[in-house]
Structures are given as structure tokens and as C-alpha cells.
mmCIF file of C-alpha atoms and ligand atoms in Angstrom:
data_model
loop_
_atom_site.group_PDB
_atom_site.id
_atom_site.type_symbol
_atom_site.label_atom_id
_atom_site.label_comp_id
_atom_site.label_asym_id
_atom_site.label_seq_id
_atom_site.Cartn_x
_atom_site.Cartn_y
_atom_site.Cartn_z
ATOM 1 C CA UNK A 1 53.205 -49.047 13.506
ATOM 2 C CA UNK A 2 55.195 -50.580 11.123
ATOM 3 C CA UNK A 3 58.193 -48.926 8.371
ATOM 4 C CA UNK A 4 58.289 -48.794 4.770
ATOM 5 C CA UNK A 5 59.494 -51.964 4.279
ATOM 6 C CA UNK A 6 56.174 -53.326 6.847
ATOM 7 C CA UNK A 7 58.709 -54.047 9.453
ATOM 8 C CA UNK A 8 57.666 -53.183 12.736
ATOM 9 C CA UNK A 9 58.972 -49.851 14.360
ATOM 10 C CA UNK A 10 59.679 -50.059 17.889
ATOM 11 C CA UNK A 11 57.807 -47.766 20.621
ATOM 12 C CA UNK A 12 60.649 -46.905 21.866
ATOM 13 C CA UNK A 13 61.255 -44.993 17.963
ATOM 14 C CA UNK A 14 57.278 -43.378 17.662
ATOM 15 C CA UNK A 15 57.389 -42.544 21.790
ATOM 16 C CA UNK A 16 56.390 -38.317 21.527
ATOM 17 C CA UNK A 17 55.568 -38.665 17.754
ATOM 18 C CA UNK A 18 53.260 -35.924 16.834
ATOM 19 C CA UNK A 19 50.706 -37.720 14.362
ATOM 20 C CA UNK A 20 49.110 -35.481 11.357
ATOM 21 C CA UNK A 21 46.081 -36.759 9.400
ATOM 22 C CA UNK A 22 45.769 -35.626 6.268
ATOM 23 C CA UNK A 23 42.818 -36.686 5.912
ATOM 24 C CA UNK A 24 38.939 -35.329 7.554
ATOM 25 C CA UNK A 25 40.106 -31.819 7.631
ATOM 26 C CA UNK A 26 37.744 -31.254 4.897
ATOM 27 C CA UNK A 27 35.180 -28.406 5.963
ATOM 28 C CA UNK A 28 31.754 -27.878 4.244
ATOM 29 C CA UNK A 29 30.416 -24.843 2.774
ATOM 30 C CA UNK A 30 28.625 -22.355 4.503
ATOM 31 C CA UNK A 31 24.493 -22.168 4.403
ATOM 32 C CA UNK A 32 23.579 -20.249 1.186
ATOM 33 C CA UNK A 33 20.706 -17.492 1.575
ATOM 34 C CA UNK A 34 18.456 -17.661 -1.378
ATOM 35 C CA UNK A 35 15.552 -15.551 -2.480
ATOM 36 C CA UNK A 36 12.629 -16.378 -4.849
ATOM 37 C CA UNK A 37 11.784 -13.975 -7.976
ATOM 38 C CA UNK A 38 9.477 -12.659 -7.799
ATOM 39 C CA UNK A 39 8.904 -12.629 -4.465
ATOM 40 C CA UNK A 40 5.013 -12.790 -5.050
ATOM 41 C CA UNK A 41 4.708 -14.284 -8.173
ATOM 42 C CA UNK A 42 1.341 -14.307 -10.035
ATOM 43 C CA UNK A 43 0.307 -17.517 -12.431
ATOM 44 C CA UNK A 44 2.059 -15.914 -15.519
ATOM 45 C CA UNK A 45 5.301 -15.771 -13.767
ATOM 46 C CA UNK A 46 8.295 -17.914 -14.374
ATOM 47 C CA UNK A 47 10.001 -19.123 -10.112
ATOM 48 C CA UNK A 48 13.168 -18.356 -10.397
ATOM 49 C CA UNK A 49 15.604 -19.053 -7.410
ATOM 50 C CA UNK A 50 18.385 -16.739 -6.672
ATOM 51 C CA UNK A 51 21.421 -17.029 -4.333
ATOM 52 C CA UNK A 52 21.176 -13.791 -2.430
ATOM 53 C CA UNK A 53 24.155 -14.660 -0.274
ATOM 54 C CA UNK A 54 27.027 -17.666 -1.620
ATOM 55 C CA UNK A 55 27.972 -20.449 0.188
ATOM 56 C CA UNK A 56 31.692 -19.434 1.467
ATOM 57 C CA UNK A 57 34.145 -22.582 1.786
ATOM 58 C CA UNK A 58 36.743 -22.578 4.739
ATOM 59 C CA UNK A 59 38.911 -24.713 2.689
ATOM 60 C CA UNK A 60 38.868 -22.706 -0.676
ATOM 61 C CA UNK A 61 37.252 -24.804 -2.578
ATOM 62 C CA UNK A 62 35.309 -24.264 -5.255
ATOM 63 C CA UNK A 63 31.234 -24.434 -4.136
ATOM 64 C CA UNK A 64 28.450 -26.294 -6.784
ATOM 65 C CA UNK A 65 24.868 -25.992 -5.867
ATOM 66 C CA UNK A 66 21.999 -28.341 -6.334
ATOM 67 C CA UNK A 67 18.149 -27.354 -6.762
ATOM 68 C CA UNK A 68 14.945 -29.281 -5.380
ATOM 69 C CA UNK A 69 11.844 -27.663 -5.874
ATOM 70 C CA UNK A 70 8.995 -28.335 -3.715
ATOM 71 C CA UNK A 71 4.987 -28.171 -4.632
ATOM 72 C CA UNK A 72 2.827 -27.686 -1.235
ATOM 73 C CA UNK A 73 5.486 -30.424 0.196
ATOM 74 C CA UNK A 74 6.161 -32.772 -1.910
ATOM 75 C CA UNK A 75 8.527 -32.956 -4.349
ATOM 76 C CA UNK A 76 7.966 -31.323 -7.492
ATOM 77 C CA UNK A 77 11.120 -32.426 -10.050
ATOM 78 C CA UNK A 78 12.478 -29.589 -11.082
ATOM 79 C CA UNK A 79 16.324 -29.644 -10.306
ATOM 80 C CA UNK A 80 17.082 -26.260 -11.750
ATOM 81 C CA UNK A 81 16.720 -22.763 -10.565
ATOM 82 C CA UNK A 82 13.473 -22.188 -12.879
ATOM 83 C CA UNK A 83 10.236 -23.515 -12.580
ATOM 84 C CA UNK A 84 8.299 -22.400 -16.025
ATOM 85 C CA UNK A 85 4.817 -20.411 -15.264
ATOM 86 C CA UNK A 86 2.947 -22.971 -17.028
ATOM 87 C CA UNK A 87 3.641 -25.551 -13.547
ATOM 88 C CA UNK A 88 2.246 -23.148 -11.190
ATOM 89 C CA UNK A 89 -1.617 -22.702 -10.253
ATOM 90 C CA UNK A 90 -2.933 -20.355 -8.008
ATOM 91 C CA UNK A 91 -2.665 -20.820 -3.682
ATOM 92 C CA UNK A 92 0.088 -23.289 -4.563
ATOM 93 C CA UNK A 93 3.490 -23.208 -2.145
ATOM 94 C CA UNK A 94 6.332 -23.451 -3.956
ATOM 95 C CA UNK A 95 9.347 -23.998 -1.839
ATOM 96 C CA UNK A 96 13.279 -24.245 -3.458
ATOM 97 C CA UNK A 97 15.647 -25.645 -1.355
ATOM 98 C CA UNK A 98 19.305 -24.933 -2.760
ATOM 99 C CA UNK A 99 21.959 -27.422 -1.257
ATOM 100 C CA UNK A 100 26.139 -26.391 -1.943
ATOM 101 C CA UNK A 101 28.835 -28.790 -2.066
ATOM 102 C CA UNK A 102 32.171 -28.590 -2.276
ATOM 103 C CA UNK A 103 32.760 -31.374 -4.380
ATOM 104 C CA UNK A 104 33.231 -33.803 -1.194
ATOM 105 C CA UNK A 105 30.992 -33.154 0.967
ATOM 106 C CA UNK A 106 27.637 -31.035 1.228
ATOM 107 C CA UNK A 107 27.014 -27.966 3.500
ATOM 108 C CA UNK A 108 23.517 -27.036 4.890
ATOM 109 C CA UNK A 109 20.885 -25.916 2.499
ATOM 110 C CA UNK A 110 19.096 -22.449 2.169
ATOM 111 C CA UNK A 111 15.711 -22.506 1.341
ATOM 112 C CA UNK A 112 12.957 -20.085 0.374
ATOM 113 C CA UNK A 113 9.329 -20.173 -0.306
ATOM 114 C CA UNK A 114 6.794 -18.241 -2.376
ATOM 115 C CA UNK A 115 2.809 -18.853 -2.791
ATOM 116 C CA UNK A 116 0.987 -18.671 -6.102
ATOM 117 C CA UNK A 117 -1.318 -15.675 -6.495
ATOM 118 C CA UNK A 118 -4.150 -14.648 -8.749
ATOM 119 C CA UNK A 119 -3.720 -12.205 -11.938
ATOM 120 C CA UNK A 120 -5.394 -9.436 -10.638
ATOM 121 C CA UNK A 121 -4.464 -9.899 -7.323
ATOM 122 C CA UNK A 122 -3.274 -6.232 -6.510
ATOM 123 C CA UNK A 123 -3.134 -6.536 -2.758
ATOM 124 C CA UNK A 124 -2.823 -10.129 -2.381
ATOM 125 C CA UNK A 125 -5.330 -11.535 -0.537
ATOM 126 C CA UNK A 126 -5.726 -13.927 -2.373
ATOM 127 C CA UNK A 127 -8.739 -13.323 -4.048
ATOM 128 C CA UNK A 128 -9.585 -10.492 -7.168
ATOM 129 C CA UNK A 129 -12.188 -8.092 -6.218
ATOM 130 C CA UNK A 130 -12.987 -4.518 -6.276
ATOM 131 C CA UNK A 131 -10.509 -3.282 -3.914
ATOM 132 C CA UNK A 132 -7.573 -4.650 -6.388
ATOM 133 C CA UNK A 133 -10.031 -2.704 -9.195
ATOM 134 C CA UNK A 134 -9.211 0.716 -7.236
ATOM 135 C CA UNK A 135 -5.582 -0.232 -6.856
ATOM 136 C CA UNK A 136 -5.055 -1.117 -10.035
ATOM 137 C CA UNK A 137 -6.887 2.459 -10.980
ATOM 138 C CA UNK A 138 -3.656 4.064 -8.807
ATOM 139 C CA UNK A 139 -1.291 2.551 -11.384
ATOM 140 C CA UNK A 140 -3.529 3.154 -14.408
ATOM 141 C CA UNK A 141 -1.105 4.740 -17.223
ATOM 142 C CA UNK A 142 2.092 4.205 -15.178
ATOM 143 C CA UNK A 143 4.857 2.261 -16.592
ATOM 144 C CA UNK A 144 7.884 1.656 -15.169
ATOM 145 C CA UNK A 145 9.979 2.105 -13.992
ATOM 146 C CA UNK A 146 7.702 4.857 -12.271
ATOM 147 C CA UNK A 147 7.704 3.562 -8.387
ATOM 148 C CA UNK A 148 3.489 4.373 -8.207
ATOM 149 C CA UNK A 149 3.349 1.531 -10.820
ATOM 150 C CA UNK A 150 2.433 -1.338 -8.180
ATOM 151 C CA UNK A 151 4.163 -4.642 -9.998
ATOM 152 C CA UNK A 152 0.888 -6.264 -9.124
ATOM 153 C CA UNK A 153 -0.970 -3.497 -11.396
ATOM 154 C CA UNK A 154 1.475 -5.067 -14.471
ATOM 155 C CA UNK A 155 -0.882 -8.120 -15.076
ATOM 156 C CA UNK A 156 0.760 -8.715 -18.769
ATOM 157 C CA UNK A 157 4.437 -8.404 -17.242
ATOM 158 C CA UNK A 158 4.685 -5.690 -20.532
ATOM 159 C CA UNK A 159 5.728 -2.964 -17.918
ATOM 160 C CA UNK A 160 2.824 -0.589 -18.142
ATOM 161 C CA UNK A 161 -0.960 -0.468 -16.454
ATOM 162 C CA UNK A 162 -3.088 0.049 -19.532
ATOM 163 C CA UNK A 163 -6.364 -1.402 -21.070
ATOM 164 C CA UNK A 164 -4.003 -4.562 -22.195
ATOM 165 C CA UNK A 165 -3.973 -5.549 -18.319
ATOM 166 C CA UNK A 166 -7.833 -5.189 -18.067
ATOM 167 C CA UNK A 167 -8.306 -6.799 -21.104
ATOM 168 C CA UNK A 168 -6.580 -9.896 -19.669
ATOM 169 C CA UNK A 169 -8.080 -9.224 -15.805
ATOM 170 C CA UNK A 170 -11.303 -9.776 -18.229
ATOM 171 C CA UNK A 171 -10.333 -12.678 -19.864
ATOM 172 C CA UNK A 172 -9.492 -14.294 -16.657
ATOM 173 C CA UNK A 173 -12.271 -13.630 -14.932
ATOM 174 C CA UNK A 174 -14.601 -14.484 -17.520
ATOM 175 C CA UNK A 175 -13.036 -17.804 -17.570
ATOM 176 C CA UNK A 176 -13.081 -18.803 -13.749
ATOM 177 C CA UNK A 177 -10.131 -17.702 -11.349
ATOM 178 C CA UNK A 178 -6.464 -18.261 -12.536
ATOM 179 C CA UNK A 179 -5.774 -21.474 -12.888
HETATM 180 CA CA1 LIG O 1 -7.313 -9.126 -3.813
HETATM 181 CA CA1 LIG O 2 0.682 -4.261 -18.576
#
């Protein structure tokens, strides 16, 4: 150990010398918790990743998150919290995985996950058929924010179950299944 001046302190000086770094006390952030709107999202819906729960930082510091979006696995390159309709098909897994950092060093990522489903898809079983037919019926002339309005009824997102909605369950159908 050695002074200002780089001469060399002797032990005898340092002997008991309680030694502070000030340095590597740095703590990362805490895991985020995030959630994926909507949670079942059909081919005309924007992703959009939300932080349900913050990162908290021991330190104080102020927390930044990063976005990676995954499609079925791999990556899909999208590093922000949307991912536009027009990417998604149908059956696809679409997975965000939202990473905080506290401007040194990162904390552990929250991730959540949310498959691609049919218009028409009332009860999501992934395919359209006449049992979504009689649940969308249930909803027929509902609009929200009525809770018997089942948000898989709402095929134009416009907020009501009307003739709109089976003109476009029509249209896709006619067509082929969702791309
Ligand atoms: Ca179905
Ligand atoms: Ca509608």
C-alpha cells in the first residue's frame, strides 16, 4: 500500500485498517412482471407489452427497460413495446421479453407470451365454427362496455356485436382462415 506521494506505507501504519470499496456495491433492478394486451389477441390486434409490476432498484436508481420480441422462438426485431397487427398471423407465439437496467448493469427479465387467434374465434379453440356462431349470437347488439359483450364477439374492435362483425366473419371466411 503505498501514500499519496507513491511512497510506501508501512504495515505497521495500515495494521487494523478497515478497507471500504466504493466500488461493486452496485445492485440490479428487480425482475419486472409484464403482461401482453390483449391477452388473447386476434389477427387485427396491435401486441402491446405492458409492465404490470416495475422493476424496483435497491440503489435508487433510475430503471430503463429494453424490448425483444419473439415469433414462435426466434427472434422477431421488434425492440419496442408494439408489434403492429399487420406482423401477426394466426397460431403464431408471440413472446416479449422486457429486460431493466439501471444504467450499469441489467436485472433479470420478465417475460410474457400470447398466441395468435382467428377473427371469429369466440371461444378460442383455435378454429371458427358454429359454436363461436352461437356465442357470438349471446353478444349480438351488446356494446360495451356491457360485461355480456364477450371481447371476442367485437371482431371489428368498433365496440359493439352488430352485422359489421358478421360482415367481416364473412369476408374472412370467404377468403380462407385469418391469415
Ligand atoms: Ca372456435
Ligand atoms: Ca363490432
Amino acid at each position: 500500500m503505498r501514500d499519496l506521494q507513491n511512497q510506501s506505507i508501512p504495515g505497521t501504519v495500515w495494521v487494523g485498517l478497515d478497507i471500504v470499496s466504493t466500488s461493486g456495491e452496485n445492485t440490479p433492478p428487480t425482475q419486472p412482471v409484464i403482461a401482453i394486451s390483449p391477452s388473447q389477441p386476434m389477427t387485427n390486434q396491435n401486441l402491446v407489452a405492458t409492465i404490470v409490476t416495475p422493476s424496483v432498484d435497491p440503489d435508487g436508481d433510475t430503471v430503463t427497460y429494453t424490448y425483444a420480441w419473439f415469433k414462435n422462438g426466434a427472434p422477431a426485431g421488434v425492440s419496442v413495446n408494439t408489434v403492429p397487427a399487420a406482423n401477426t398471423r394466426a397460431l403464431e407465439v408471440w413472446l416479449c421479453r422486457v429486460t431493466p437496467s439501471d444504467g450499469k448493469i441489467n436485472g433479470p427479465a420478465g417475460t410474457a407470451s400470447a398466441t395468435i387467434g382467428y377473427i371469429g374465434d369466440v371461444n378460442r379453440d383455435f378454429k371458427v365454427d358454429r359454436q363461436d356462431l352461437l356465442l357470438l349470437s349471446f353478444s349480438w347488439n351488446r356494446q360495451a362496455p356491457d360485461p355480456l359483450l364477450h371481447p371476442l364477439a367485437d371482431l371489428n374492435l368498433d365496440g359493439s356485436c352488430d352485422a359489421a362483425d358478421l360482415t367481416l366473419l364473412w369476408d374472412e371466411t370467404t377468403h380462407g382462415p385469418t391469415p
